[in-house]
PDB file of C-alpha atoms and ligand atoms in Angstrom:
ATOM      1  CA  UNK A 718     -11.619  -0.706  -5.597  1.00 71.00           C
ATOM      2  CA  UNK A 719      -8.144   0.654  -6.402  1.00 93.00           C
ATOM      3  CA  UNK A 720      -7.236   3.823  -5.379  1.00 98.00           C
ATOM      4  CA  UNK A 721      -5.225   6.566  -7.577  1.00 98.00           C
ATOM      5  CA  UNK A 722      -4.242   8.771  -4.729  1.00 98.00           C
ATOM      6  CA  UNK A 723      -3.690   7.047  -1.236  1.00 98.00           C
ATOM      7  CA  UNK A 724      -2.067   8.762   2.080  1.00 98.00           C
ATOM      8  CA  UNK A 725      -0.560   6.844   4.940  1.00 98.00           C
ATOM      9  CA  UNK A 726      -0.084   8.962   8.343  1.00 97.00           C
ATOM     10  CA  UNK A 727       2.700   7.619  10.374  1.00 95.00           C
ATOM     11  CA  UNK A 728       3.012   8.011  13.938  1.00 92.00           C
ATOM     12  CA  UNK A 729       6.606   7.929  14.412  1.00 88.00           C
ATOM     13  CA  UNK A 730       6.478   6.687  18.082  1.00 85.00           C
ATOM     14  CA  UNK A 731       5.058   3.621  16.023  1.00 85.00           C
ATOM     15  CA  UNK A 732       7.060   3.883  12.960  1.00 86.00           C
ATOM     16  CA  UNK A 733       6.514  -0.977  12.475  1.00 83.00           C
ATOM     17  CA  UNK A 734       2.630  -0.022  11.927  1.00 84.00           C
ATOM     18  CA  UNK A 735       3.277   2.535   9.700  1.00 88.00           C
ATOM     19  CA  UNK A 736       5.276   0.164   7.031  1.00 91.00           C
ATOM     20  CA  UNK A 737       2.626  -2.234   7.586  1.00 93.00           C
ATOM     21  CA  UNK A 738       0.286   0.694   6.240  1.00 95.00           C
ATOM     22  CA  UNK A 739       2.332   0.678   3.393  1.00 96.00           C
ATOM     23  CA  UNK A 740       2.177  -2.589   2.274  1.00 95.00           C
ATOM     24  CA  UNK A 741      -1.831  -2.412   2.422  1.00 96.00           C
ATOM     25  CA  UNK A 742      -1.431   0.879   0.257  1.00 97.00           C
ATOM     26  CA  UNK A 743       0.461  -0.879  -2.208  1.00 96.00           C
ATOM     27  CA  UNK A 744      -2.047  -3.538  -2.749  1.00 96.00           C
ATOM     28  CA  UNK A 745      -5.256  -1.162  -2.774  1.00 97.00           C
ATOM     29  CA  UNK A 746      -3.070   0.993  -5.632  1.00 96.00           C
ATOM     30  CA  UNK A 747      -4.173   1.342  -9.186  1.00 96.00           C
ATOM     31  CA  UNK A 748      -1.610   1.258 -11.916  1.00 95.00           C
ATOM     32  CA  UNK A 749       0.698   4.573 -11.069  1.00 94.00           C
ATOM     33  CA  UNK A 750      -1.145   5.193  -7.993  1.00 97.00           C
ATOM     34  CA  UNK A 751       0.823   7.805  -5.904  1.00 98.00           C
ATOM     35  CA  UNK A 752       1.141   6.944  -2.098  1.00 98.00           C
ATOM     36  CA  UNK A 753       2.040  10.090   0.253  1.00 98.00           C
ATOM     37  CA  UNK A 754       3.598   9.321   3.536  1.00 98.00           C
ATOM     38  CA  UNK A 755       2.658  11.789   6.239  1.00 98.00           C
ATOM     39  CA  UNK A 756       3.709  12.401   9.397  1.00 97.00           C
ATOM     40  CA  UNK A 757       2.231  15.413  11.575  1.00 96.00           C
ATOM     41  CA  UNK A 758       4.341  17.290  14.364  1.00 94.00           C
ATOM     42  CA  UNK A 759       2.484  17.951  17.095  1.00 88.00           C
ATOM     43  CA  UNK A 760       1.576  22.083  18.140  1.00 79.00           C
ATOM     44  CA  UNK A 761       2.502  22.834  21.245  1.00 76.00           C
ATOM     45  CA  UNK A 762       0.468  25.168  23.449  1.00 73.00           C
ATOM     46  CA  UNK A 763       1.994  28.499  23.599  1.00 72.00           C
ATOM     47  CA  UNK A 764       1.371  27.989  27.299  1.00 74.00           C
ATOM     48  CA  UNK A 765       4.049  24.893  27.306  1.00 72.00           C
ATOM     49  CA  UNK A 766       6.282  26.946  24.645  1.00 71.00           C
ATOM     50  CA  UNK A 767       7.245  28.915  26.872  1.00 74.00           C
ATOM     51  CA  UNK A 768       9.531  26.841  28.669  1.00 75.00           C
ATOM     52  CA  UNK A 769      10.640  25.045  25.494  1.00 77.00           C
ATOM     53  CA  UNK A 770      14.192  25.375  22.974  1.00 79.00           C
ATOM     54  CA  UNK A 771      13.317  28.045  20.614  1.00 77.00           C
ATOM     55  CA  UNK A 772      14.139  25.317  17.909  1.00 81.00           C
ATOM     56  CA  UNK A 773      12.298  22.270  18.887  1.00 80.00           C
ATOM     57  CA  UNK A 774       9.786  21.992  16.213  1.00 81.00           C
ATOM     58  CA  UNK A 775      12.075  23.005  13.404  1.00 83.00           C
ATOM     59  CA  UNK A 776      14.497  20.130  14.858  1.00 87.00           C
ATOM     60  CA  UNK A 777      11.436  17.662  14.928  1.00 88.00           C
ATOM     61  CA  UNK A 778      10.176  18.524  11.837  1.00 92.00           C
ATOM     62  CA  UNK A 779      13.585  17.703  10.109  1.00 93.00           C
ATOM     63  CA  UNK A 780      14.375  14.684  12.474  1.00 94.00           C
ATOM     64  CA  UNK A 781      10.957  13.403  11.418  1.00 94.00           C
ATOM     65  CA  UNK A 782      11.707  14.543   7.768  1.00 95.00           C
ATOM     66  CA  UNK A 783      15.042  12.188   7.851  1.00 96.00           C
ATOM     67  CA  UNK A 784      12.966   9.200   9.315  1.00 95.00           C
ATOM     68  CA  UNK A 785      10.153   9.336   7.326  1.00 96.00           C
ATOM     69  CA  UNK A 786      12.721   9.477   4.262  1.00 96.00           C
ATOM     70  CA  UNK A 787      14.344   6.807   5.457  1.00 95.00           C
ATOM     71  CA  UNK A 788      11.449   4.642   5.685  1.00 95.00           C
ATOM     72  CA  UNK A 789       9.821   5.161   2.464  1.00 96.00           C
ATOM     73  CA  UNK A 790      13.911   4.430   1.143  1.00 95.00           C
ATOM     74  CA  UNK A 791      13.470   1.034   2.849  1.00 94.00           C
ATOM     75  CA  UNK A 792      10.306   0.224   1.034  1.00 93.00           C
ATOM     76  CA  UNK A 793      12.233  -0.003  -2.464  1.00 93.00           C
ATOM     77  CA  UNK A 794       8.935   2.303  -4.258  1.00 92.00           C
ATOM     78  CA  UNK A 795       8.868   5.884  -5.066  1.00 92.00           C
ATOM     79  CA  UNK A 796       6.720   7.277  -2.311  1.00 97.00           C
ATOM     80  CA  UNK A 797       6.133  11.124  -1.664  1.00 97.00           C
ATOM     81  CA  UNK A 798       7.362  12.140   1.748  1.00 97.00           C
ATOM     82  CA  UNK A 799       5.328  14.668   4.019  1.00 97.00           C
ATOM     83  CA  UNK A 800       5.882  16.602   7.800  1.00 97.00           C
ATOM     84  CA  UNK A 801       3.433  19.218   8.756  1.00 96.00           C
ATOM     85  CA  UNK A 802       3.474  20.744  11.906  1.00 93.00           C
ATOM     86  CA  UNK A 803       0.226  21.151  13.359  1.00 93.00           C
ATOM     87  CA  UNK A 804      -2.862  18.911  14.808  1.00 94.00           C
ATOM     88  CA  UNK A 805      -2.827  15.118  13.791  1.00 95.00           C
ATOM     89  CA  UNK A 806      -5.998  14.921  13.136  1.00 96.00           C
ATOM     90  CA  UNK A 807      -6.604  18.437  11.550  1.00 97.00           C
ATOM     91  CA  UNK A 808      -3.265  18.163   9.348  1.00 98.00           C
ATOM     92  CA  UNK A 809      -4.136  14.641   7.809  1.00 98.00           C
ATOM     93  CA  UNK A 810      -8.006  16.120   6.869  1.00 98.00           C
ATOM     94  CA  UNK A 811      -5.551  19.324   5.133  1.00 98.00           C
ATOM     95  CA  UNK A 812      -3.285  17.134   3.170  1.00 98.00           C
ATOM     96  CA  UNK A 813      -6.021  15.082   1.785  1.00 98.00           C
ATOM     97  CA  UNK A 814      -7.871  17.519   0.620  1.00 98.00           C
ATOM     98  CA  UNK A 815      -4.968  19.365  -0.997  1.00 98.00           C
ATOM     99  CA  UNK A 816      -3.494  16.462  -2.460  1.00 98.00           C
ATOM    100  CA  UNK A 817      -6.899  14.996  -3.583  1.00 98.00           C
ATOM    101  CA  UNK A 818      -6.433  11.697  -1.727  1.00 98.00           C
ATOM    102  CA  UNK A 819      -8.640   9.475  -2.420  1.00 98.00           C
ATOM    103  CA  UNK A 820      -8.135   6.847   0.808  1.00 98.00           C
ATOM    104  CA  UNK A 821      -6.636   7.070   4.056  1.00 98.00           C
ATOM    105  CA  UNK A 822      -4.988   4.164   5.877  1.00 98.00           C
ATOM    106  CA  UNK A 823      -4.737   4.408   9.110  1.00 96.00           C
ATOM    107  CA  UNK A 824      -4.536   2.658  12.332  1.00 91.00           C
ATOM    108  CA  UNK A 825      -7.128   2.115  14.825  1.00 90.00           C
ATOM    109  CA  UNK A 826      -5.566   3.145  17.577  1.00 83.00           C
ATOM    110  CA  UNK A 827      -1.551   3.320  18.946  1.00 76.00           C
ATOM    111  CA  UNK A 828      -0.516  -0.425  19.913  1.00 74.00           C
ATOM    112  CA  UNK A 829      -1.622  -1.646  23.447  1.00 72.00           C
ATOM    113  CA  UNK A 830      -4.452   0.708  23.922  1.00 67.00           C
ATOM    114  CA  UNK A 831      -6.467  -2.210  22.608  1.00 67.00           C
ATOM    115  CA  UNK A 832      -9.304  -0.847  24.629  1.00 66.00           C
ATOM    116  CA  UNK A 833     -10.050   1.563  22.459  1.00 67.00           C
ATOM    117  CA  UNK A 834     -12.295   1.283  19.388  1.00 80.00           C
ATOM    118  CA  UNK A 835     -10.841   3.996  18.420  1.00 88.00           C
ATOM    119  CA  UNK A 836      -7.447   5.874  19.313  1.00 90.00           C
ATOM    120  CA  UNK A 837      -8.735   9.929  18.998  1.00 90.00           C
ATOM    121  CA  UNK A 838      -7.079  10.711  15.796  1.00 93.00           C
ATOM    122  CA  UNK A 839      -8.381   8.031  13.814  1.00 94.00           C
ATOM    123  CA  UNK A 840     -11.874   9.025  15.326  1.00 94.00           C
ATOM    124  CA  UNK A 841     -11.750  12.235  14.072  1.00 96.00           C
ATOM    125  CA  UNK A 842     -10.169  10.832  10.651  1.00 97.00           C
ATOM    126  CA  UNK A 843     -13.105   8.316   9.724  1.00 96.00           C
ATOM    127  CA  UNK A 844     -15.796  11.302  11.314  1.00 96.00           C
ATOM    128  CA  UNK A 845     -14.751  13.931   8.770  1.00 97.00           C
ATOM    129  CA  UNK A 846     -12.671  12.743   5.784  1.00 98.00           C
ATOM    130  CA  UNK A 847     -14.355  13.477   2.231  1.00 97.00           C
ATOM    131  CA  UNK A 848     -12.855  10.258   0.944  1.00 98.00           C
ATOM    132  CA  UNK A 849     -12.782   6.486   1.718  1.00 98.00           C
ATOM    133  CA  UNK A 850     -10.872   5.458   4.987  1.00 98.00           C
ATOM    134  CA  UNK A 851      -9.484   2.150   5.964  1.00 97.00           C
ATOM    135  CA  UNK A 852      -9.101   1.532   9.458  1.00 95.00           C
ATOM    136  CA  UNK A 853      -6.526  -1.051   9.924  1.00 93.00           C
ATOM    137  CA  UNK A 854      -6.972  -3.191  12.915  1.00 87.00           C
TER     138      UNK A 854
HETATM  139  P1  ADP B 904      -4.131   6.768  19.965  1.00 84.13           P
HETATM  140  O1  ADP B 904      -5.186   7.759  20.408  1.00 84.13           O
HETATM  141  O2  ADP B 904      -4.267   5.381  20.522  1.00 84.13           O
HETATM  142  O3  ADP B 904      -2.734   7.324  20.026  1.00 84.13           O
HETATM  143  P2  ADP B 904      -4.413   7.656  17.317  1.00 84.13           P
HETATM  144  O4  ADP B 904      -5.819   7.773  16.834  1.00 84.13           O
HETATM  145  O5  ADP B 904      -3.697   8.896  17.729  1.00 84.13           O
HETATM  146  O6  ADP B 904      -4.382   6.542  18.424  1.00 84.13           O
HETATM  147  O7  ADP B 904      -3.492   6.997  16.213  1.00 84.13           O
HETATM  148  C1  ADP B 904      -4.005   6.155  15.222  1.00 84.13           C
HETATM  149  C2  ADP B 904      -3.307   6.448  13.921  1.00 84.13           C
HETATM  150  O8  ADP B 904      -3.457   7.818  13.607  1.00 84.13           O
HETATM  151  C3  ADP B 904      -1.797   6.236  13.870  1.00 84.13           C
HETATM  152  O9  ADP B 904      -1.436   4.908  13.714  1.00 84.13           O
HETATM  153  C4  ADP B 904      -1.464   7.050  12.648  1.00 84.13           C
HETATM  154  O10 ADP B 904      -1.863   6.374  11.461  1.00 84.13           O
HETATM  155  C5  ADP B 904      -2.347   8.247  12.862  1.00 84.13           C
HETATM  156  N1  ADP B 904      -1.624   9.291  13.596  1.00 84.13           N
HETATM  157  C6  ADP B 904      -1.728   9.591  14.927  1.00 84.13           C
HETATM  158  N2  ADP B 904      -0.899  10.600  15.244  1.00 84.13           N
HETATM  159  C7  ADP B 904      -0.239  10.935  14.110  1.00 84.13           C
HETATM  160  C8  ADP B 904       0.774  11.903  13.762  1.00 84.13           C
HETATM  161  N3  ADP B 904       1.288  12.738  14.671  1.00 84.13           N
HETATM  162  N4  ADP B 904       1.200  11.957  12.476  1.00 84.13           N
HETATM  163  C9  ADP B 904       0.688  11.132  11.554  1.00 84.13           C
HETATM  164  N5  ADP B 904      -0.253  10.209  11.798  1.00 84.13           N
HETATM  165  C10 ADP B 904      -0.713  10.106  13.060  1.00 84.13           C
END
């Protein structure tokens, strides 16, 4: 099937898997098919905050803003650009809904934890997401 609305989260630590998610987007697209690059900012306890900058989620949120844009530059289409702050797993479930996404690409698991069938995010992805999710392995 082709898909009309289709959102790739990207793990910065892992940015090379993330443009491969891209490229499978771009094949499962229908004709003017949006595809919505998102990457989610981790929460950090209040516990941990603490001891923490004041400004180190605004700064991640606009270093990952500037990376992000600069990958979805690289990739020659017009792709939409997203950072949330928030829970990976939680925040991906949020933007799909809102955005009416209508598949999720994602990848099994962060590279070299092979052992997993699953990595924890995309567990949670493929457990509750209203729409179609491709796991990419
Ligand atoms: P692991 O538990 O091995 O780290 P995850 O399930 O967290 O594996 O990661 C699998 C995929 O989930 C990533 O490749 C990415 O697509 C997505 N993902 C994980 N964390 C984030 C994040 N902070 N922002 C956006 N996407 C994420």
């Amino acid at each position: 099937a082709m898909f009309k609305t289709i959102l790739v989260p990207i793990d910065m630590a892992h940015a090379a898997e993330g443009k491969a998610n891209i490229d499978i987007a771009a094949q499962h697209s229908a004709a003017g098919a949006k595809i919505i690059l998102l990457n989610v900012v981790e929460e950090i306890p209040t516990w941990a905050a603490a001891e923490l900058p004041a400004n180190l989620i605004p700064d991640s949120l606009s270093r990952a803003k500037e990376e992000l844009g600069a990958i979805a530059k690289a990739t020659g289409q017009d792709l939409e650009v997203e950072v949330r702050d928030g829970r990976s797993y939680k925040t991906i479930l949020d933007v799909a809904k809102e955005k009416n996404v209508d598949l999720i690409i994602i990848a099994s698991h962060r590279p070299g934890l092979q052992d997993y069938f699953l990595g924890s995010t995309a567990a949670k992805v493929v457990r509750h997401a209203t729409c179609s999710v491709l796991v990419v392995r």
